[in-house]
Every structure is written in C-alpha cells, then in structure tokens.
GROMACS .gro file of C-alpha atoms in nm:
model
  309
    1UNK     CA    1  -3.807  13.622  -2.621
    2UNK     CA    2  -3.559  13.364  -2.746
    3UNK     CA    3  -3.189  13.394  -2.682
    4UNK     CA    4  -2.974  13.287  -2.977
    5UNK     CA    5  -2.665  13.076  -2.922
    6UNK     CA    6  -2.371  13.021  -3.148
    7UNK     CA    7  -2.429  12.746  -3.403
    8UNK     CA    8  -2.421  12.394  -3.270
    9UNK     CA    9  -2.486  12.433  -2.900
   10UNK     CA   10  -2.742  12.183  -2.772
   11UNK     CA   11  -2.883  11.968  -2.495
   12UNK     CA   12  -3.156  11.724  -2.404
   13UNK     CA   13  -3.614  11.668  -2.059
   14UNK     CA   14  -3.833  11.511  -1.811
   15UNK     CA   15  -4.073  11.220  -1.825
   16UNK     CA   16  -4.124  10.863  -1.708
   17UNK     CA   17  -3.830  10.622  -1.716
   18UNK     CA   18  -3.766  10.405  -2.024
   19UNK     CA   19  -3.497  10.136  -2.018
   20UNK     CA   20  -3.527   9.949  -2.348
   21UNK     CA   21  -3.272   9.945  -2.628
   22UNK     CA   22  -3.419  10.148  -2.917
   23UNK     CA   23  -3.741  10.346  -2.947
   24UNK     CA   24  -3.913  10.504  -3.247
   25UNK     CA   25  -4.100  10.833  -3.238
   26UNK     CA   26  -4.440  10.813  -3.074
   27UNK     CA   27  -4.751  10.920  -3.267
   28UNK     CA   28  -4.548  11.052  -3.559
   29UNK     CA   29  -4.772  11.214  -3.822
   30UNK     CA   30  -4.770  11.022  -4.152
   31UNK     CA   31  -4.557  11.174  -4.423
   32UNK     CA   32  -4.333  11.383  -4.199
   33UNK     CA   33  -4.039  11.291  -3.972
   34UNK     CA   34  -3.974  10.983  -3.763
   35UNK     CA   35  -3.704  10.979  -3.498
   36UNK     CA   36  -3.508  10.685  -3.366
   37UNK     CA   37  -3.262  10.688  -3.078
   38UNK     CA   38  -3.144  10.459  -2.805
   39UNK     CA   39  -3.357  10.486  -2.494
   40UNK     CA   40  -3.046  10.522  -2.279
   41UNK     CA   41  -2.774  10.783  -2.288
   42UNK     CA   42  -2.485  10.592  -2.129
   43UNK     CA   43  -2.240  10.832  -1.966
   44UNK     CA   44  -1.900  10.669  -1.954
   45UNK     CA   45  -1.646  10.748  -1.681
   46UNK     CA   46  -1.338  10.941  -1.788
   47UNK     CA   47  -1.030  11.042  -1.591
   48UNK     CA   48  -1.249  11.324  -1.460
   49UNK     CA   49  -1.625  11.334  -1.506
   50UNK     CA   50  -1.830  11.147  -1.768
   51UNK     CA   51  -1.873  11.178  -2.145
   52UNK     CA   52  -2.106  11.031  -2.405
   53UNK     CA   53  -2.193  11.058  -2.774
   54UNK     CA   54  -2.565  11.009  -2.844
   55UNK     CA   55  -2.676  10.926  -3.200
   56UNK     CA   56  -3.019  11.036  -3.321
   57UNK     CA   57  -3.175  10.932  -3.654
   58UNK     CA   58  -3.422  11.161  -3.838
   59UNK     CA   59  -3.606  11.000  -4.131
   60UNK     CA   60  -3.821  11.191  -4.379
   61UNK     CA   61  -4.116  10.970  -4.475
   62UNK     CA   62  -4.284  11.233  -4.694
   63UNK     CA   63  -4.244  11.337  -5.058
   64UNK     CA   64  -4.137  11.689  -4.960
   65UNK     CA   65  -3.815  11.817  -4.798
   66UNK     CA   66  -3.835  11.866  -4.422
   67UNK     CA   67  -3.678  12.191  -4.302
   68UNK     CA   68  -3.826  12.240  -3.957
   69UNK     CA   69  -3.650  12.282  -3.623
   70UNK     CA   70  -3.533  12.021  -3.375
   71UNK     CA   71  -3.596  12.068  -3.001
   72UNK     CA   72  -3.373  11.908  -2.738
   73UNK     CA   73  -3.419  11.910  -2.363
   74UNK     CA   74  -3.127  11.782  -2.159
   75UNK     CA   75  -3.169  11.520  -1.886
   76UNK     CA   76  -2.901  11.677  -1.664
   77UNK     CA   77  -2.844  12.052  -1.629
   78UNK     CA   78  -2.556  12.184  -1.844
   79UNK     CA   79  -2.472  11.837  -1.974
   80UNK     CA   80  -2.480  11.892  -2.352
   81UNK     CA   81  -2.167  11.996  -2.534
   82UNK     CA   82  -2.116  12.148  -2.881
   83UNK     CA   83  -2.190  11.993  -3.221
   84UNK     CA   84  -2.154  12.151  -3.565
   85UNK     CA   85  -2.427  11.932  -3.712
   86UNK     CA   86  -2.705  12.178  -3.627
   87UNK     CA   87  -2.765  12.544  -3.693
   88UNK     CA   88  -2.822  12.833  -3.453
   89UNK     CA   89  -3.025  12.751  -3.143
   90UNK     CA   90  -3.276  12.948  -2.938
   91UNK     CA   91  -3.285  12.845  -2.575
   92UNK     CA   92  -3.528  12.807  -2.289
   93UNK     CA   93  -3.523  12.641  -1.949
   94UNK     CA   94  -3.724  12.385  -1.756
   95UNK     CA   95  -3.843  12.473  -1.402
   96UNK     CA   96  -3.549  12.273  -1.262
   97UNK     CA   97  -3.302  12.469  -1.477
   98UNK     CA   98  -3.231  12.213  -1.747
   99UNK     CA   99  -3.176  12.377  -2.084
  100UNK     CA  100  -3.413  12.345  -2.380
  101UNK     CA  101  -3.263  12.410  -2.724
  102UNK     CA  102  -3.462  12.482  -3.039
  103UNK     CA  103  -3.213  12.436  -3.322
  104UNK     CA  104  -3.211  12.464  -3.697
  105UNK     CA  105  -3.178  12.152  -3.912
  106UNK     CA  106  -3.062  12.153  -4.273
  107UNK     CA  107  -3.337  12.026  -4.508
  108UNK     CA  108  -3.389  11.649  -4.505
  109UNK     CA  109  -3.488  11.527  -4.849
  110UNK     CA  110  -3.776  11.280  -4.912
  111UNK     CA  111  -3.669  10.932  -4.803
  112UNK     CA  112  -3.345  11.062  -4.653
  113UNK     CA  113  -3.222  10.958  -4.309
  114UNK     CA  114  -3.009  11.209  -4.121
  115UNK     CA  115  -2.783  11.102  -3.833
  116UNK     CA  116  -2.691  11.361  -3.571
  117UNK     CA  117  -2.442  11.290  -3.293
  118UNK     CA  118  -2.496  11.481  -2.969
  119UNK     CA  119  -2.199  11.501  -2.731
  120UNK     CA  120  -2.251  11.516  -2.354
  121UNK     CA  121  -2.015  11.606  -2.070
  122UNK     CA  122  -2.113  11.571  -1.702
  123UNK     CA  123  -1.867  11.679  -1.429
  124UNK     CA  124  -1.980  11.413  -1.177
  125UNK     CA  125  -1.701  11.200  -1.031
  126UNK     CA  126  -1.698  10.837  -1.156
  127UNK     CA  127  -1.829  10.593  -0.896
  128UNK     CA  128  -1.798  10.214  -0.840
  129UNK     CA  129  -2.177  10.188  -0.887
  130UNK     CA  130  -2.412  10.287  -1.168
  131UNK     CA  131  -2.639  10.591  -1.135
  132UNK     CA  132  -2.948  10.719  -1.316
  133UNK     CA  133  -3.063  11.078  -1.358
  134UNK     CA  134  -3.415  11.152  -1.227
  135UNK     CA  135  -3.530  11.321  -1.548
  136UNK     CA  136  -3.542  11.211  -1.911
  137UNK     CA  137  -3.404  11.388  -2.211
  138UNK     CA  138  -3.634  11.445  -2.508
  139UNK     CA  139  -3.590  11.507  -2.879
  140UNK     CA  140  -3.872  11.654  -3.089
  141UNK     CA  141  -3.905  11.724  -3.462
  142UNK     CA  142  -4.201  11.745  -3.700
  143UNK     CA  143  -4.450  11.636  -3.436
  144UNK     CA  144  -4.245  11.330  -3.335
  145UNK     CA  145  -4.088  11.285  -2.990
  146UNK     CA  146  -3.851  11.036  -2.830
  147UNK     CA  147  -3.736  11.020  -2.468
  148UNK     CA  148  -3.423  10.872  -2.318
  149UNK     CA  149  -3.276  10.808  -1.974
  150UNK     CA  150  -2.928  10.919  -1.865
  151UNK     CA  151  -2.733  10.632  -1.707
  152UNK     CA  152  -2.391  10.673  -1.543
  153UNK     CA  153  -2.177  10.370  -1.611
  154UNK     CA  154  -1.979  10.253  -1.307
  155UNK     CA  155  -1.599  10.243  -1.297
  156UNK     CA  156  -1.626   9.867  -1.356
  157UNK     CA  157  -1.839   9.918  -1.667
  158UNK     CA  158  -2.174   9.822  -1.517
  159UNK     CA  159  -2.509   9.994  -1.579
  160UNK     CA  160  -2.709   9.746  -1.367
  161UNK     CA  161  -2.913   9.844  -1.061
  162UNK     CA  162  -2.846  10.217  -1.090
  163UNK     CA  163  -2.901  10.436  -0.786
  164UNK     CA  164  -3.061  10.782  -0.822
  165UNK     CA  165  -2.817  11.054  -0.924
  166UNK     CA  166  -2.834  11.382  -0.733
  167UNK     CA  167  -2.656  11.675  -0.892
  168UNK     CA  168  -2.509  11.944  -0.667
  169UNK     CA  169  -2.685  12.279  -0.683
  170UNK     CA  170  -2.413  12.487  -0.514
  171UNK     CA  171  -2.057  12.541  -0.632
  172UNK     CA  172  -1.771  12.382  -0.435
  173UNK     CA  173  -1.447  12.537  -0.557
  174UNK     CA  174  -1.108  12.581  -0.393
  175UNK     CA  175  -0.907  12.875  -0.526
  176UNK     CA  176  -0.545  12.950  -0.436
  177UNK     CA  177  -0.347  13.249  -0.562
  178UNK     CA  178   0.028  13.316  -0.546
  179UNK     CA  179   0.198  13.640  -0.442
  180UNK     CA  180   0.330  13.853  -0.726
  181UNK     CA  181   0.650  14.057  -0.762
  182UNK     CA  182   0.644  14.311  -1.043
  183UNK     CA  183   0.986  14.346  -1.207
  184UNK     CA  184   1.117  14.626  -1.428
  185UNK     CA  185   1.081  14.570  -1.803
  186UNK     CA  186   1.296  14.706  -2.088
  187UNK     CA  187   1.057  15.000  -2.139
  188UNK     CA  188   1.074  15.099  -1.770
  189UNK     CA  189   0.733  14.960  -1.673
  190UNK     CA  190   0.687  14.680  -1.420
  191UNK     CA  191   0.524  14.344  -1.478
  192UNK     CA  192   0.451  14.022  -1.288
  193UNK     CA  193   0.231  13.713  -1.295
  194UNK     CA  194  -0.036  13.605  -1.046
  195UNK     CA  195  -0.077  13.224  -1.061
  196UNK     CA  196  -0.424  13.102  -0.968
  197UNK     CA  197  -0.522  12.738  -0.919
  198UNK     CA  198  -0.888  12.639  -0.910
  199UNK     CA  199  -1.010  12.295  -0.808
  200UNK     CA  200  -1.369  12.178  -0.846
  201UNK     CA  201  -1.485  11.966  -0.552
  202UNK     CA  202  -1.839  11.907  -0.676
  203UNK     CA  203  -2.057  11.844  -0.983
  204UNK     CA  204  -2.280  12.152  -0.981
  205UNK     CA  205  -2.401  12.252  -1.330
  206UNK     CA  206  -2.190  12.498  -1.529
  207UNK     CA  207  -2.082  12.555  -1.887
  208UNK     CA  208  -1.763  12.745  -1.810
  209UNK     CA  209  -1.571  12.941  -1.548
  210UNK     CA  210  -1.554  13.313  -1.476
  211UNK     CA  211  -1.231  13.449  -1.328
  212UNK     CA  212  -1.196  13.789  -1.163
  213UNK     CA  213  -0.914  13.984  -1.000
  214UNK     CA  214  -0.899  14.298  -0.782
  215UNK     CA  215  -0.571  14.484  -0.732
  216UNK     CA  216  -0.455  14.765  -0.504
  217UNK     CA  217  -0.372  15.120  -0.608
  218UNK     CA  218  -0.059  15.157  -0.820
  219UNK     CA  219  -0.152  14.889  -1.074
  220UNK     CA  220  -0.257  14.958  -1.433
  221UNK     CA  221  -0.622  14.884  -1.507
  222UNK     CA  222  -0.742  14.578  -1.704
  223UNK     CA  223  -0.493  14.307  -1.602
  224UNK     CA  224  -0.479  14.025  -1.860
  225UNK     CA  225  -0.591  13.663  -1.813
  226UNK     CA  226  -0.393  13.406  -2.014
  227UNK     CA  227  -0.701  13.206  -2.124
  228UNK     CA  228  -0.959  13.483  -2.148
  229UNK     CA  229  -1.264  13.439  -2.369
  230UNK     CA  230  -1.401  13.791  -2.342
  231UNK     CA  231  -1.356  14.026  -2.044
  232UNK     CA  232  -1.599  14.269  -1.883
  233UNK     CA  233  -1.384  14.449  -1.628
  234UNK     CA  234  -1.528  14.263  -1.329
  235UNK     CA  235  -1.826  14.339  -1.111
  236UNK     CA  236  -1.827  14.081  -0.833
  237UNK     CA  237  -1.517  14.182  -0.639
  238UNK     CA  238  -1.519  14.538  -0.506
  239UNK     CA  239  -1.265  14.771  -0.665
  240UNK     CA  240  -1.004  14.881  -0.409
  241UNK     CA  241  -0.969  15.262  -0.376
  242UNK     CA  242  -0.755  15.372  -0.671
  243UNK     CA  243  -0.708  15.009  -0.770
  244UNK     CA  244  -0.789  14.791  -1.071
  245UNK     CA  245  -1.022  14.501  -1.152
  246UNK     CA  246  -1.100  14.272  -1.441
  247UNK     CA  247  -1.329  13.977  -1.499
  248UNK     CA  248  -1.311  13.727  -1.785
  249UNK     CA  249  -1.472  13.409  -1.911
  250UNK     CA  250  -1.227  13.119  -1.925
  251UNK     CA  251  -1.174  12.941  -2.257
  252UNK     CA  252  -1.283  12.576  -2.229
  253UNK     CA  253  -1.368  12.641  -1.868
  254UNK     CA  254  -1.589  12.343  -1.778
  255UNK     CA  255  -1.424  12.169  -1.482
  256UNK     CA  256  -1.510  11.817  -1.367
  257UNK     CA  257  -1.536  11.708  -1.005
  258UNK     CA  258  -1.187  11.651  -0.864
  259UNK     CA  259  -1.022  11.834  -1.154
  260UNK     CA  260  -0.810  12.147  -1.120
  261UNK     CA  261  -0.682  12.410  -1.359
  262UNK     CA  262  -0.411  12.673  -1.350
  263UNK     CA  263  -0.481  13.031  -1.461
  264UNK     CA  264  -0.238  13.321  -1.488
  265UNK     CA  265  -0.307  13.694  -1.458
  266UNK     CA  266  -0.053  13.941  -1.599
  267UNK     CA  267  -0.027  14.251  -1.379
  268UNK     CA  268   0.148  14.575  -1.476
  269UNK     CA  269   0.255  14.899  -1.307
  270UNK     CA  270   0.368  15.218  -1.482
  271UNK     CA  271   0.727  15.335  -1.518
  272UNK     CA  272   0.840  15.540  -1.222
  273UNK     CA  273   0.652  15.325  -0.969
  274UNK     CA  274   0.815  15.326  -0.626
  275UNK     CA  275   0.954  14.986  -0.519
  276UNK     CA  276   0.790  14.821  -0.221
  277UNK     CA  277   0.466  14.659  -0.114
  278UNK     CA  278   0.143  14.786  -0.273
  279UNK     CA  279  -0.084  14.576  -0.052
  280UNK     CA  280  -0.314  14.281  -0.114
  281UNK     CA  281  -0.511  14.166  -0.416
  282UNK     CA  282  -0.792  13.913  -0.449
  283UNK     CA  283  -0.850  13.640  -0.708
  284UNK     CA  284  -1.197  13.488  -0.759
  285UNK     CA  285  -1.325  13.201  -0.974
  286UNK     CA  286  -1.697  13.124  -1.022
  287UNK     CA  287  -1.901  12.860  -1.201
  288UNK     CA  288  -2.102  13.009  -1.487
  289UNK     CA  289  -2.424  12.832  -1.581
  290UNK     CA  290  -2.676  12.767  -1.308
  291UNK     CA  291  -2.506  12.677  -0.981
  292UNK     CA  292  -2.553  12.888  -0.670
  293UNK     CA  293  -2.238  13.055  -0.541
  294UNK     CA  294  -2.080  12.888  -0.237
  295UNK     CA  295  -2.076  13.076   0.092
  296UNK     CA  296  -1.761  12.931   0.252
  297UNK     CA  297  -1.524  13.172   0.075
  298UNK     CA  298  -1.335  12.889  -0.095
  299UNK     CA  299  -1.387  13.042  -0.440
  300UNK     CA  300  -1.147  13.331  -0.371
  301UNK     CA  301  -0.801  13.392  -0.224
  302UNK     CA  302  -0.581  13.691  -0.142
  303UNK     CA  303  -0.220  13.756  -0.240
  304UNK     CA  304   0.040  14.028  -0.195
  305UNK     CA  305   0.161  14.268  -0.465
  306UNK     CA  306   0.517  14.400  -0.451
  307UNK     CA  307   0.720  14.615  -0.689
  308UNK     CA  308   1.081  14.500  -0.706
  309UNK     CA  309   1.367  14.752  -0.665
   0.00000   0.00000   0.00000
C-alpha cells in the first residue's frame, strides 16, 4: 500500500558509479519522454551541513501529452527536501532505507521540455576533503531512467579524489533542559517556561525532530511547545504518577551535524496550587526519519519544577 505525502516532497537510488558531466535517458522508448540531468549531484558545504539544487529536464518527443508519474530514489537517506514543482507523492523504501518517491507530474505537451529543480539537504559536517556517497540516485519517467552520483564538495571547493562517505545510522544528540519556576498569572494560575537546547553531533538520517516532555503531579496536562507541528501527547517517556506528558513534531526540525536549536515548553499549574517543589521533569528530543535511537542517554535531560510563592 502506498503512503501519500503532501505535495512536493521528493528524493532520489543505487547503481554503478557515473562521473561524466551530462547523461541522457538510457533506452528511452521513441515518442515518449527523454530525461537529461547532470551525472553528479554536487553537495556544497554550508555553515552547517550541505545543500544542493539538482536540475532535471523532461522532454516529450511524442505527438501526445505526457501525464505519467516521475519516480525518484535518493542517493543518501533523508537527503531530499521539498519542491512545489511536483504533485502528491507515494513513497517506498530501498533495503538500505533510502526513500523512493512516485510523484505526479503536470502534463508535458508534445515537444515541450519541462525543467524540475530538486533541492537536497544533507546534515553531514563539511570536510577539507571531497566525499562520494556509495549509492546512486535515479530518476525515472515514461520508461526512461538516468542515474547520478552524490559528491560532497570539500571546504576548499574541490570534488577531486573523493573518499567514500559513510552516513551515521544512530542518532547522536545532546539535550539540556533548564529548571522551571511557575509564577502566578493574573487569572490566579501559574505558568513557567522550560528551555531545552538540542545539539546534533552526527549526520544520521532524519527529516525532522520529535520533542517530548514528562512532568510531575500538579501540572496541567498537554504542555505547549513553541514550535510544535502537531502533537500526540507523548508515548516514549513514561507518564509520572498523576503527572503530564506531551510529544510534538518540531517545525523545520532537520538539524545538521554540529548545529543546535533552542526549544521552549510552556508549563502551567492550576490556581490554588501550593508553592514549593513539585519534583523533577524530563525533556527528550529524538530524530524522526530512519536513525536508530542512541543508548547513551544524551537525548534527554531532567529538570526541577517549582511553584513560586
């Protein structure tokens, strides 16, 4: 069964290495679609991680409009970003967990050439040497297929003599949480903020972050996350007896290696709460999108909860 994504989400698969400049579709049936793309996706170093914009050309050589799908398999797990140039996508997965997208394509008229730009984001830390991913990306449409290699440009701009790139498979996060003091509000309730900082120390695949919090008894349920993109109430952290939990996806949560982000939970207690310490809470942040969870406990931290007089 296919899973449908929101419009415009894509990526790119495996094969033998090609290192030329431009390649046309192989064995393209006459009178359908030909595809042209560079044989190398060059990932350029940014302040954190790498980015690239890959241009693909679809040409209709027939006398009828082409309205079929386009299939992309990514060369690096969770490397493709979002484009609005394609329709809704169904998704699959290669055995090594790279994503395959089958996306809609608006009709291409006879003789028309359609250019589609595919953005890529890889969290890997820039290095002083070039790297190459072990697998190829592929693009397929109308019986035509092209393949391309993913090359990491070095910090000096070189793509020569690339060494094999090995992507982490396990998360490597450091999470720190601050103590919170809940202070009386105008309506008699109490409120405070739990600051959480998450740093990514690796390049394991993920498309966003999941943040979760568990709070001791005396706190109102469903604490709010400042950058929440849908919340489920939690499920990873155990709920303290009489306490509260919540878990949310983080808006724009992809985090590059060496990058950190600040999150804020808003915590509330009802009017009439007795001042003093309520005990400890726990904040957790996880990678969402394919990486195994780390076992060193670095992805969570505890903090104290106090109600002010």
